Coordinates of C-alpha atoms in Angstrom, one line a residue:
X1 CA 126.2 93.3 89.2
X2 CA 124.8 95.6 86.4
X3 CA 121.7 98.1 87.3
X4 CA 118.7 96.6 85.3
X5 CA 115.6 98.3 84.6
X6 CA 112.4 97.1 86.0
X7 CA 110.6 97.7 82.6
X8 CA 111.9 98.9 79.2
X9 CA 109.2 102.0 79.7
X10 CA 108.2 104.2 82.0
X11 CA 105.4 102.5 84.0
X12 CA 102.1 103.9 84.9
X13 CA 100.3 102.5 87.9
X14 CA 96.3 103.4 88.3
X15 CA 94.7 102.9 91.7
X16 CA 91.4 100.4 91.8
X17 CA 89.4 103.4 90.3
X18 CA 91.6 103.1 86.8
X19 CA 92.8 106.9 87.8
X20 CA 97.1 107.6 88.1
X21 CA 97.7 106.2 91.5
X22 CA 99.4 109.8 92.3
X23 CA 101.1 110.2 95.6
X24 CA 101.5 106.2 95.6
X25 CA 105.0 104.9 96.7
X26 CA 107.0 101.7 95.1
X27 CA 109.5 99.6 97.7
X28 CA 111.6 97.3 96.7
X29 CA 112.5 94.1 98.5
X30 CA 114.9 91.6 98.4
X31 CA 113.2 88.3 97.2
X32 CA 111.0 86.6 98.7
X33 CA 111.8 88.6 102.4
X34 CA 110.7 91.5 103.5
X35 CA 114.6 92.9 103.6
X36 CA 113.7 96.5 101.8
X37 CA 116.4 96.8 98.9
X38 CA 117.5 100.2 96.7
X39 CA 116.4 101.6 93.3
X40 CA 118.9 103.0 91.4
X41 CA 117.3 105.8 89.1
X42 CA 119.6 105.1 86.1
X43 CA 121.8 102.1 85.1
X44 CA 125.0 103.4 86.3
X45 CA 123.6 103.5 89.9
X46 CA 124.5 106.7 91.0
X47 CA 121.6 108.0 92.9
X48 CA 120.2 104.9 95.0
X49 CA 116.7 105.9 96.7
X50 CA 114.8 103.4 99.4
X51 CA 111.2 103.9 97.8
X52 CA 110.2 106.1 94.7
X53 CA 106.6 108.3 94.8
X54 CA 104.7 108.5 91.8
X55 CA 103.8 111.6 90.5
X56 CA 100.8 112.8 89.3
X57 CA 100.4 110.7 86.1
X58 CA 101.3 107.6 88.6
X59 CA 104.6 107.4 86.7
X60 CA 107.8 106.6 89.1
X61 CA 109.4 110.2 90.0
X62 CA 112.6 111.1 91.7
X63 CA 113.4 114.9 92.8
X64 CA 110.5 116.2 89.9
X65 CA 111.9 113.8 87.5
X66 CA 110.6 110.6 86.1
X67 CA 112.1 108.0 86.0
X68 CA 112.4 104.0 84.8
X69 CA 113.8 102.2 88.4
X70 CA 116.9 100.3 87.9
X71 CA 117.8 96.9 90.5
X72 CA 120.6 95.0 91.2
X73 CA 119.0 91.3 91.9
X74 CA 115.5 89.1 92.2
X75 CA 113.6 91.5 93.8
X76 CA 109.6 91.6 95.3
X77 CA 108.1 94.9 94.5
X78 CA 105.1 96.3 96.7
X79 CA 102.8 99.4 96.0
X80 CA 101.9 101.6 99.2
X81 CA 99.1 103.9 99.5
X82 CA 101.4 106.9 101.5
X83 CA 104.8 107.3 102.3
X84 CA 103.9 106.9 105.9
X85 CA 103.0 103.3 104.7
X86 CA 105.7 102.6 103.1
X87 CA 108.5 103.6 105.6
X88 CA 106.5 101.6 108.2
X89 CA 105.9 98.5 105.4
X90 CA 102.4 98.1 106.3
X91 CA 99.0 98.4 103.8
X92 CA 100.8 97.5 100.8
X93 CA 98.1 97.6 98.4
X94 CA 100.0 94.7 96.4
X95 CA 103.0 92.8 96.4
X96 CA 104.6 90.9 93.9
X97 CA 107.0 88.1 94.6
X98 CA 110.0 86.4 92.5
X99 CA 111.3 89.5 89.6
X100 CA 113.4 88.8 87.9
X101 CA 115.0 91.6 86.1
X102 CA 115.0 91.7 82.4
X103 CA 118.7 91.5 81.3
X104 CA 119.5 93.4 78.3
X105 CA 120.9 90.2 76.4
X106 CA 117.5 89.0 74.6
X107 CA 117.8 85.3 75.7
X108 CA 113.5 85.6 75.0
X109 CA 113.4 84.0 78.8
X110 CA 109.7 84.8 80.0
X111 CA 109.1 84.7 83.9
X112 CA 105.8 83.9 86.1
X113 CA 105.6 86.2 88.6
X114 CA 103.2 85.1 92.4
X115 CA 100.9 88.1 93.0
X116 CA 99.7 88.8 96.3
X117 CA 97.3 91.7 97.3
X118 CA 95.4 93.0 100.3
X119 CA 92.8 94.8 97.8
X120 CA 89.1 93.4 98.6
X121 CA 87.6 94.1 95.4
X122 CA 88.2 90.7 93.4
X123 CA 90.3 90.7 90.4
X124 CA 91.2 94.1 90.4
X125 CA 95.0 93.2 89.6
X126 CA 93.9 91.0 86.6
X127 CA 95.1 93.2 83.6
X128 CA 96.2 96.4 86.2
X129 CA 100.1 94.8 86.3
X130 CA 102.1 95.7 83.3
X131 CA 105.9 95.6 83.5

């Protein structure tokens, strides 16, 4: 199976404030489990990472670089506060269940997506997601 992008730009993610969500870490899991599952930083798939930081712009960032994560399959992506979090999966500060990946074919094939999210202050997801 191909390496996909999850976006076709870089993505920025902002913590409840509106600010970069710098230092924040993206996980990857197979869908609908909690079975964590690799980014590839490129489509050919040759460096594979566990969980990508975000830098201080909140843009995905391997080794200094940033970059667009790549996956092989459905996938649920969570947003952890630390890296501490993230290796133990706990506090995600949201989840989002059933991605598909955007193949590059342009079959025009839109996708709802279930959000789920341990953040107390109501709504705050409403406009914040953008793949």
């Amino acid at each position: 199976m191909a390496w996909l992008p999850i976006s076709a730009t870089v993505p920025q993610y902002v913590d409840a404030n509106g600010d970069p969500a710098s230092g924040y870490v993206l996980k990857a899991y197979s869908d609908g489990t909690s079975t964590n599952i690799n980014f590839a930083t490129d489509d050919t798939g040759g460096t594979e990472v566990s969980s990508i930081a975000l830098d201080s712009n909140g843009n995905p960032s391997v080794t200094g670089s940033v970059v667009i994560p790549h996956i092989q399959e459905k996938f649920k992506l969570a947003l952890y506060p630390t890296q501490t979090a993230a290796d133990a999966d706990s506090g995600a500060i949201w989840t989002v269940d059933d991605i598909t990946p955007p193949d590059l074919t342009d079959t025009d094939t839109d996708e709802l997506v279930k959000v789920s999210s341990n953040d107390t202050t109501g709504g705050y997801l409403n406009g914040k997601l953008i793949a």
